[in-house]
Each structure stands twice: as structure tokens, then as C-alpha cells.
Coordinates of N, CA and C in Angstrom, one line a residue:
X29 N 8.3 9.2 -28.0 CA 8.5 8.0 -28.8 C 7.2 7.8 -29.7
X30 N 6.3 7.8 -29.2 CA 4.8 7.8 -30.0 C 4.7 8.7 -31.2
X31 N 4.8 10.3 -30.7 CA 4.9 10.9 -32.0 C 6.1 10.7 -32.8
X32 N 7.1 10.6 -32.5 CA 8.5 10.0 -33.7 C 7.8 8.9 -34.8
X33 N 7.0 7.7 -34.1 CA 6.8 6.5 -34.4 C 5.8 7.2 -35.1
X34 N 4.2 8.0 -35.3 CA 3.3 8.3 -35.6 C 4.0 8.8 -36.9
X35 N 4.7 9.7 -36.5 CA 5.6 10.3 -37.8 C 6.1 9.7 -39.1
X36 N 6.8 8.3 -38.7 CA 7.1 7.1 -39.3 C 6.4 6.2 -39.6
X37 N 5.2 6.3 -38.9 CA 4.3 5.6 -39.9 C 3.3 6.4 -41.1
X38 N 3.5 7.4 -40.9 CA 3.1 8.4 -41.8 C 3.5 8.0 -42.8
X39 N 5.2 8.2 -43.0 CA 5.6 8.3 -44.2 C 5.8 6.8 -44.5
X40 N 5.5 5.4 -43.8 CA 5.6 4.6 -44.5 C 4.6 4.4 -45.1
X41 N 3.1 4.5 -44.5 CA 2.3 4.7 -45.6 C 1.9 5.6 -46.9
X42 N 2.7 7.1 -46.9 CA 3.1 7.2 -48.0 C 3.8 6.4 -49.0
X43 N 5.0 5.4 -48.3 CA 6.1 4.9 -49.3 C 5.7 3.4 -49.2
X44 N 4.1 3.5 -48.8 CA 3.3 1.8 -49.3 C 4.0 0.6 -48.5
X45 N 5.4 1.0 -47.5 CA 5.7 0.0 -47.0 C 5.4 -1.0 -45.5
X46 N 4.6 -1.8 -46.1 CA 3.6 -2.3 -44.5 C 4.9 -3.2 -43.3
X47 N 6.0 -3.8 -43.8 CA 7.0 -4.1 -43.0 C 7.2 -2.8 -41.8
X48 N 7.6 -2.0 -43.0 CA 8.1 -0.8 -41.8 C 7.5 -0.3 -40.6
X49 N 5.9 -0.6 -41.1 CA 4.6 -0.2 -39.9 C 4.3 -1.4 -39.4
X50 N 4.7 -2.4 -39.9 CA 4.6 -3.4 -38.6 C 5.8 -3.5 -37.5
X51 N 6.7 -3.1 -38.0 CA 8.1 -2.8 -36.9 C 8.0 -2.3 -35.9
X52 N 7.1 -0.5 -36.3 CA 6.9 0.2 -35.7 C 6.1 0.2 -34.3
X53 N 4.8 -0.8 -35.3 CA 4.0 -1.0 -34.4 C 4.7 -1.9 -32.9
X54 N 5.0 -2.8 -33.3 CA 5.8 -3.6 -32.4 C 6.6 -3.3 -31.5
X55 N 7.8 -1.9 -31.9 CA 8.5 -1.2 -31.6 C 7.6 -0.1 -30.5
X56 N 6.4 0.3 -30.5 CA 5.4 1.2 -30.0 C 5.4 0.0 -29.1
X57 N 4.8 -1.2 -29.1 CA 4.4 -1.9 -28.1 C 5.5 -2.2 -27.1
X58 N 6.5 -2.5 -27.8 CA 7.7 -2.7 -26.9 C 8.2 -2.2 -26.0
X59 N 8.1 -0.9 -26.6 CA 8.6 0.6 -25.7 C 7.8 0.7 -24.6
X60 N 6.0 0.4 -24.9 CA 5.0 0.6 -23.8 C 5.5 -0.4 -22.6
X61 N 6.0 -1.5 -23.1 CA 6.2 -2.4 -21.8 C 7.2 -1.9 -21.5
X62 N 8.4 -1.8 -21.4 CA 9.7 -1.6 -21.1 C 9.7 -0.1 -20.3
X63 N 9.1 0.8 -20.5 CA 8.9 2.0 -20.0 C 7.9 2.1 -19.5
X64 N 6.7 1.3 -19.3 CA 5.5 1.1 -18.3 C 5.6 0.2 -17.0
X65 N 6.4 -0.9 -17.8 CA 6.4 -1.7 -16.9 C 7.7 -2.3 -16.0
X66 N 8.4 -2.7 -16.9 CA 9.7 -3.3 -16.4 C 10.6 -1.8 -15.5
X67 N 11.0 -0.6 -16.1 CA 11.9 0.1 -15.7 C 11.5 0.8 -14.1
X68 N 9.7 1.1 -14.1 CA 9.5 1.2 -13.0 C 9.9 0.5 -12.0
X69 N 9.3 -0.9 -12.2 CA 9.8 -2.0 -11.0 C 11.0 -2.3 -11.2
X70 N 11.9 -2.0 -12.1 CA 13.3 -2.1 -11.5 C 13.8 -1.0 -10.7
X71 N 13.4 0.1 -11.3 CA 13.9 1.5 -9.9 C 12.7 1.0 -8.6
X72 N 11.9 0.7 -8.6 CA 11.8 0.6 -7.6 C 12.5 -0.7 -6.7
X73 N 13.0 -2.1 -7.2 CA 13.5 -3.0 -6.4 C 14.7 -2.8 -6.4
X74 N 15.4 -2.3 -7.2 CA 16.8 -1.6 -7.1 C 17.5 -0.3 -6.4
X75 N 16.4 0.6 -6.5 CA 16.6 1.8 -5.9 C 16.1 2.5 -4.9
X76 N 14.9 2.0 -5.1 CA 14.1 2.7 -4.1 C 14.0 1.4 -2.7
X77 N 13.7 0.1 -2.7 CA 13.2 -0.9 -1.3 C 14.7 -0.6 -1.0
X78 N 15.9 -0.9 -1.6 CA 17.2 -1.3 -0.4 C 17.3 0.1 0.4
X79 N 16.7 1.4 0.2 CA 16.7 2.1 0.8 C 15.6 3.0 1.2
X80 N 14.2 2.4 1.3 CA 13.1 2.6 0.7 C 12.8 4.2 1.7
X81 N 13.1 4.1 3.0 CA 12.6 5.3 3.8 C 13.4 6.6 3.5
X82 N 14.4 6.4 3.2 CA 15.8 7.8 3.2 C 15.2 8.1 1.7
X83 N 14.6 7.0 0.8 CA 14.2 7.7 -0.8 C 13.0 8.3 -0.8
X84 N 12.0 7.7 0.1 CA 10.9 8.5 0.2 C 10.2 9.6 1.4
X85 N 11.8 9.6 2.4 CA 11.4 10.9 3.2 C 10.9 12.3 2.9
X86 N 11.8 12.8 1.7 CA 11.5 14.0 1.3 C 9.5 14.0 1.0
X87 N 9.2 13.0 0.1 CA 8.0 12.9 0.2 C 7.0 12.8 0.9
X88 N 7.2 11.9 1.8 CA 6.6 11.7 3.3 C 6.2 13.0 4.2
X89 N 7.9 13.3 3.9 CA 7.5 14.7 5.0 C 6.6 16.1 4.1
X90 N 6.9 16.2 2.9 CA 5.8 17.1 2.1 C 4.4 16.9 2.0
X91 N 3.8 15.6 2.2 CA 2.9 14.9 2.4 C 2.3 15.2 3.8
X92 N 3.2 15.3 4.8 CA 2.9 15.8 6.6 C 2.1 16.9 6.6
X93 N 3.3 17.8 5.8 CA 3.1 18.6 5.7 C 2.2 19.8 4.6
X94 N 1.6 19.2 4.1 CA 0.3 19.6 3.3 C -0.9 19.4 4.0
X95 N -0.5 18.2 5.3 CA -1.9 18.0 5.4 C -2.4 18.6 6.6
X96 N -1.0 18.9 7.2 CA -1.2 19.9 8.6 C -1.7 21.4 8.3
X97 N -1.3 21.8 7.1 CA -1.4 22.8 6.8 C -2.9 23.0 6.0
X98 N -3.4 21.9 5.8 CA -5.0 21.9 5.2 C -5.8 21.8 6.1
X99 N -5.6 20.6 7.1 CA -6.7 20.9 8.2 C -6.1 21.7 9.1
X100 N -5.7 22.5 9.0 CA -5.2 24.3 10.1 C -4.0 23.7 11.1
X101 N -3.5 22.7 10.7 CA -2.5 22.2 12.2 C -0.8 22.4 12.5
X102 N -0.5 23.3 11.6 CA 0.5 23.5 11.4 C 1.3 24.3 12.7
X103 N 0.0 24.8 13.1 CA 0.4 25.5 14.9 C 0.5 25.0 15.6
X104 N 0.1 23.4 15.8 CA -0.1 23.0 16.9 C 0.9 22.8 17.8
X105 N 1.3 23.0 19.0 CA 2.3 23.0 20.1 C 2.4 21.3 20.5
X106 N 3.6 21.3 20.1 CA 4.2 19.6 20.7 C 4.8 19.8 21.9
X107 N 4.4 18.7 23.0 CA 4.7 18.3 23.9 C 5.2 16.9 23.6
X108 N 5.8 16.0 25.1 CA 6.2 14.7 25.1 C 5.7 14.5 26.6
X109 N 5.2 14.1 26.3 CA 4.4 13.1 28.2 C 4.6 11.9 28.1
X110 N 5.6 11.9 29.2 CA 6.2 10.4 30.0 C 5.1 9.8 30.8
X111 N 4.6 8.7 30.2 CA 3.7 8.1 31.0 C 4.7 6.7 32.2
X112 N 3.7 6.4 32.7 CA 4.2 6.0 34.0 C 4.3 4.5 33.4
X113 N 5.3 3.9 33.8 CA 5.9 2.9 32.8 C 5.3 1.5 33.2
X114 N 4.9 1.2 34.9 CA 4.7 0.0 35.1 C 3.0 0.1 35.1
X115 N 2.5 -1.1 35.0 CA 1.1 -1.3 34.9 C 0.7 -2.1 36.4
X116 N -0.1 -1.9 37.1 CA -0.4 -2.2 38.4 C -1.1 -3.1 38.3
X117 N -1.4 -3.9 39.2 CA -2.6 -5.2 39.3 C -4.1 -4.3 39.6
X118 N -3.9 -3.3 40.3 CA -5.3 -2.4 40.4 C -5.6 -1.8 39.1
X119 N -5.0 -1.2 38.9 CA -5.2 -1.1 37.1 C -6.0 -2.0 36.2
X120 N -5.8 -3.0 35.6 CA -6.2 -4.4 35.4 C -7.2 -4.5 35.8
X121 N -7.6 -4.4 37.5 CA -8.8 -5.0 37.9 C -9.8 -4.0 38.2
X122 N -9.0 -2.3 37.8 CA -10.3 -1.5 37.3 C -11.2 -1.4 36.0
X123 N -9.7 -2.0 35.3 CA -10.4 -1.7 33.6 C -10.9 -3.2 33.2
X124 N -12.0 -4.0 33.6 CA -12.1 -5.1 33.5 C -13.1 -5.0 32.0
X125 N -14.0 -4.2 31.5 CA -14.3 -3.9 30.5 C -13.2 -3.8 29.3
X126 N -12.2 -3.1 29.5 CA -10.9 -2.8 28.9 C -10.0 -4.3 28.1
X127 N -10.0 -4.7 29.2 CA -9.3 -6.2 29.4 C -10.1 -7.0 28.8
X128 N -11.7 -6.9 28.9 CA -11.8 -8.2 28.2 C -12.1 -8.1 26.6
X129 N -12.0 -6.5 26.1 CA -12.3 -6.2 25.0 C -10.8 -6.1 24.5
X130 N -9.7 -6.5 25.3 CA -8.3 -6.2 24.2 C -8.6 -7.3 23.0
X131 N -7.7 -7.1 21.9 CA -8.1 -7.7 20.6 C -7.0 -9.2 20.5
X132 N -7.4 -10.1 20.6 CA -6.3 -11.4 20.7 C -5.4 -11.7 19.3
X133 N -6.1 -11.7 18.3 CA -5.7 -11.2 17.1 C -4.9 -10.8 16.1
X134 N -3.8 -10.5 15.8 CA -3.4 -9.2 15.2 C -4.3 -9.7 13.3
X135 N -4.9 -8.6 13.0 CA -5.5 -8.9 11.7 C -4.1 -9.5 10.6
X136 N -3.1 -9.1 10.7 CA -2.4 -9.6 9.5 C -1.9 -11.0 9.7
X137 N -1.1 -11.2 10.2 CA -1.0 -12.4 10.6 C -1.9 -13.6 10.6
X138 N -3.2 -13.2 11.2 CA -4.3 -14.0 10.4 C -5.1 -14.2 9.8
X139 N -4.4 -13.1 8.9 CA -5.0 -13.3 7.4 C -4.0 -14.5 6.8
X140 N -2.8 -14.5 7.1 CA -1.6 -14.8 6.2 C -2.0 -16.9 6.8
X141 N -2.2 -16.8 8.2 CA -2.4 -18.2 8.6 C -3.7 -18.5 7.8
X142 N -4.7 -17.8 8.0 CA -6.1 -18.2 7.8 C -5.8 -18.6 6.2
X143 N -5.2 -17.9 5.2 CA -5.0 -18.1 3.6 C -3.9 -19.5 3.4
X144 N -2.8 -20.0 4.6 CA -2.2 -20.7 4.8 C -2.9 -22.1 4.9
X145 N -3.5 -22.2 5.9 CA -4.5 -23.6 6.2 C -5.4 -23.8 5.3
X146 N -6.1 -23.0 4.4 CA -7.4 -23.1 3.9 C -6.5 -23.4 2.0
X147 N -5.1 -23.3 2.1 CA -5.0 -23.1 0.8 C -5.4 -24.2 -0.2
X148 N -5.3 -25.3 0.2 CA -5.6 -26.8 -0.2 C -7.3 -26.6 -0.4
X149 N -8.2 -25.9 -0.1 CA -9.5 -25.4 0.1 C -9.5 -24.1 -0.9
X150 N -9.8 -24.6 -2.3 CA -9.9 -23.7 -3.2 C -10.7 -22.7 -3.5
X151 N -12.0 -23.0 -2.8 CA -13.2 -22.5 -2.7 C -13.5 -21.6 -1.8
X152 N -12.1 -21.5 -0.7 CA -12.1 -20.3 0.4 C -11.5 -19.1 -0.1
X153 N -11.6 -17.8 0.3 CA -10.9 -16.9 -0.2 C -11.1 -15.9 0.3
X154 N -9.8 -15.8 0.9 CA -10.1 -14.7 2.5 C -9.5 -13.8 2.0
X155 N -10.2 -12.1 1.5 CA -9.4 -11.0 1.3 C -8.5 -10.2 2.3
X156 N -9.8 -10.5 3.5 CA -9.3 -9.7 5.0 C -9.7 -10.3 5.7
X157 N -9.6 -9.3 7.1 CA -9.7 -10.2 8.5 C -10.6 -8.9 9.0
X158 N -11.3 -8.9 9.4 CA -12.3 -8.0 10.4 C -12.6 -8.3 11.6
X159 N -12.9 -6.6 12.2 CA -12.5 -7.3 14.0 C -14.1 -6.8 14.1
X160 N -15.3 -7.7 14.7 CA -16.2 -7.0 14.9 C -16.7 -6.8 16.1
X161 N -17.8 -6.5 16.5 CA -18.3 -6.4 18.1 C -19.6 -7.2 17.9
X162 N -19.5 -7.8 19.2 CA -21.2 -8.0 19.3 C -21.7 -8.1 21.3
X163 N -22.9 -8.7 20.9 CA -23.6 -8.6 22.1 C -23.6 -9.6 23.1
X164 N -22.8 -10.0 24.2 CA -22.7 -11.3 24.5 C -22.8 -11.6 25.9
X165 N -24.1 -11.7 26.5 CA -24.3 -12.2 27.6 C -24.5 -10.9 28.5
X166 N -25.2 -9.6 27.1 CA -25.7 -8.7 27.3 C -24.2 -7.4 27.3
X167 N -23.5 -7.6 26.9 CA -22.2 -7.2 27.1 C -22.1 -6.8 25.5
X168 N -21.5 -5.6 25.2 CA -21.0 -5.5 24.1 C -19.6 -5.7 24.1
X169 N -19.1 -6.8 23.4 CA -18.0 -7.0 23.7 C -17.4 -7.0 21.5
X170 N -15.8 -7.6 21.8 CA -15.2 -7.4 20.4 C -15.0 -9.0 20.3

């Protein structure tokens, strides 16, 4: 479209006519949005989210698969180990380091509450949520 349009503005400034190059121009910009912007995001909320996994498996799985094959792993032998399904009270009261470092948290969620309550608080502006560690009562804990 650009070179057709480049073309046509060529020859309107040969033929002195500034209407025609302003058309064009307009017509150049129009095109930029409509084929930059709009048609992408319609194949994608049209075509691609109602079925968003089945359209981008082929990709996904080429994507696996480049990377297995870049960092050397394309040999690697799969297994499936059935772990042992119930969790014991001795368990628990071996991993007591374990337990008191699980994360209460989940980051998304409270990011979404945290931007929720504070929204009336203009001045706050939470991009993320970070899980950190510190030192507490000699303990590294999260």
C-alpha cells in the first residue's frame, strides 16, 4: 500500500494537485491503523481467545521444541512417578522449617486486591507483588 500511495503521490505532485496528496496521505494513515491495529485485535478476540490453545498449539509445541533441542534435551528419557498421595502428621512435624516458610499469598490475587482497596488512593501504585525473605528471630524465613 505505501509504495502504490508513494507512486501516487509522485504523480500528484507532478499534476500540482495537493487535494489528491492530502487523500493519500490520510488514506496512508488510515490503512496504518486499520492494519496495525484494529485487524490484529480482531483476529485475535475473534479467532484466536474463543479458541486460544488448539490455535496456538502448533506454536507452543515448536517453541518446546527448539528449546529442547538447544539446550541438548531432546534425549531426555520420561518417566511418571506416582507419589504417595496422603500427607502424614509426621511429615508436617518433620518439615517444620518447610511449613513455616510455605507462601500465604498467592502474588496475583494480591496484586488485584491490593490495586482494589488502594484505588480511591491515587497516589498508590502497585505494579507487583514480591515475595521476599528476611531474618526473623534469627530464622531466615519468607
Amino acid at each position: 500500500i505505501s509504495a502504490l500511495i508513494a507512486v501516487f503521490l509522485l504523480a500528484s505532485l507532478v499534476r500540482k494537485t495537493w487535494k489528491i496528496s492530502l487523500g493519500l496521505v490520510a488514506l496512508l494513515f488510515l490503512s496504518n491503523i486499520v492494519l496495525r491495529g484494529m485487524y490484529p485485535a480482531l483476529v485475535q478476540k475473534y479467532f484466536v481467545e474463543p479458541n486460544e490453545f488448539d490455535r496456538e498449539r502448533p506454536y507452543i509445541q515448536n517453541n518446546i521444541e527448539a528449546t529442547l533441542k538447544a539446550y541438548d534435551l531432546h534425549d531426555i528419557e520420561l518417566r511418571t512417578v506416582a507419589p504417595d498421595d496422603a500427607i502424614r502428621w509426621e511429615d508436617i512435624e518433620g518439615n517444620q522449617d518447610t511449613i513455616r516458610n510455605v507462601r500465604l499469598w498467592d502474588h496475583a490475587p494480591l496484586l488485584r486486591s491490593y490495586k482494589q482497596l488502594q484505588e480511591i488512593r491515587t497516589y498508590y501504585d502497585f505494579s507487583s507483588v514480591d515475595i521476599d525473605r528476611y531474618t526473623v528471630d534469627g530464622e531466615y524465613r519468607q
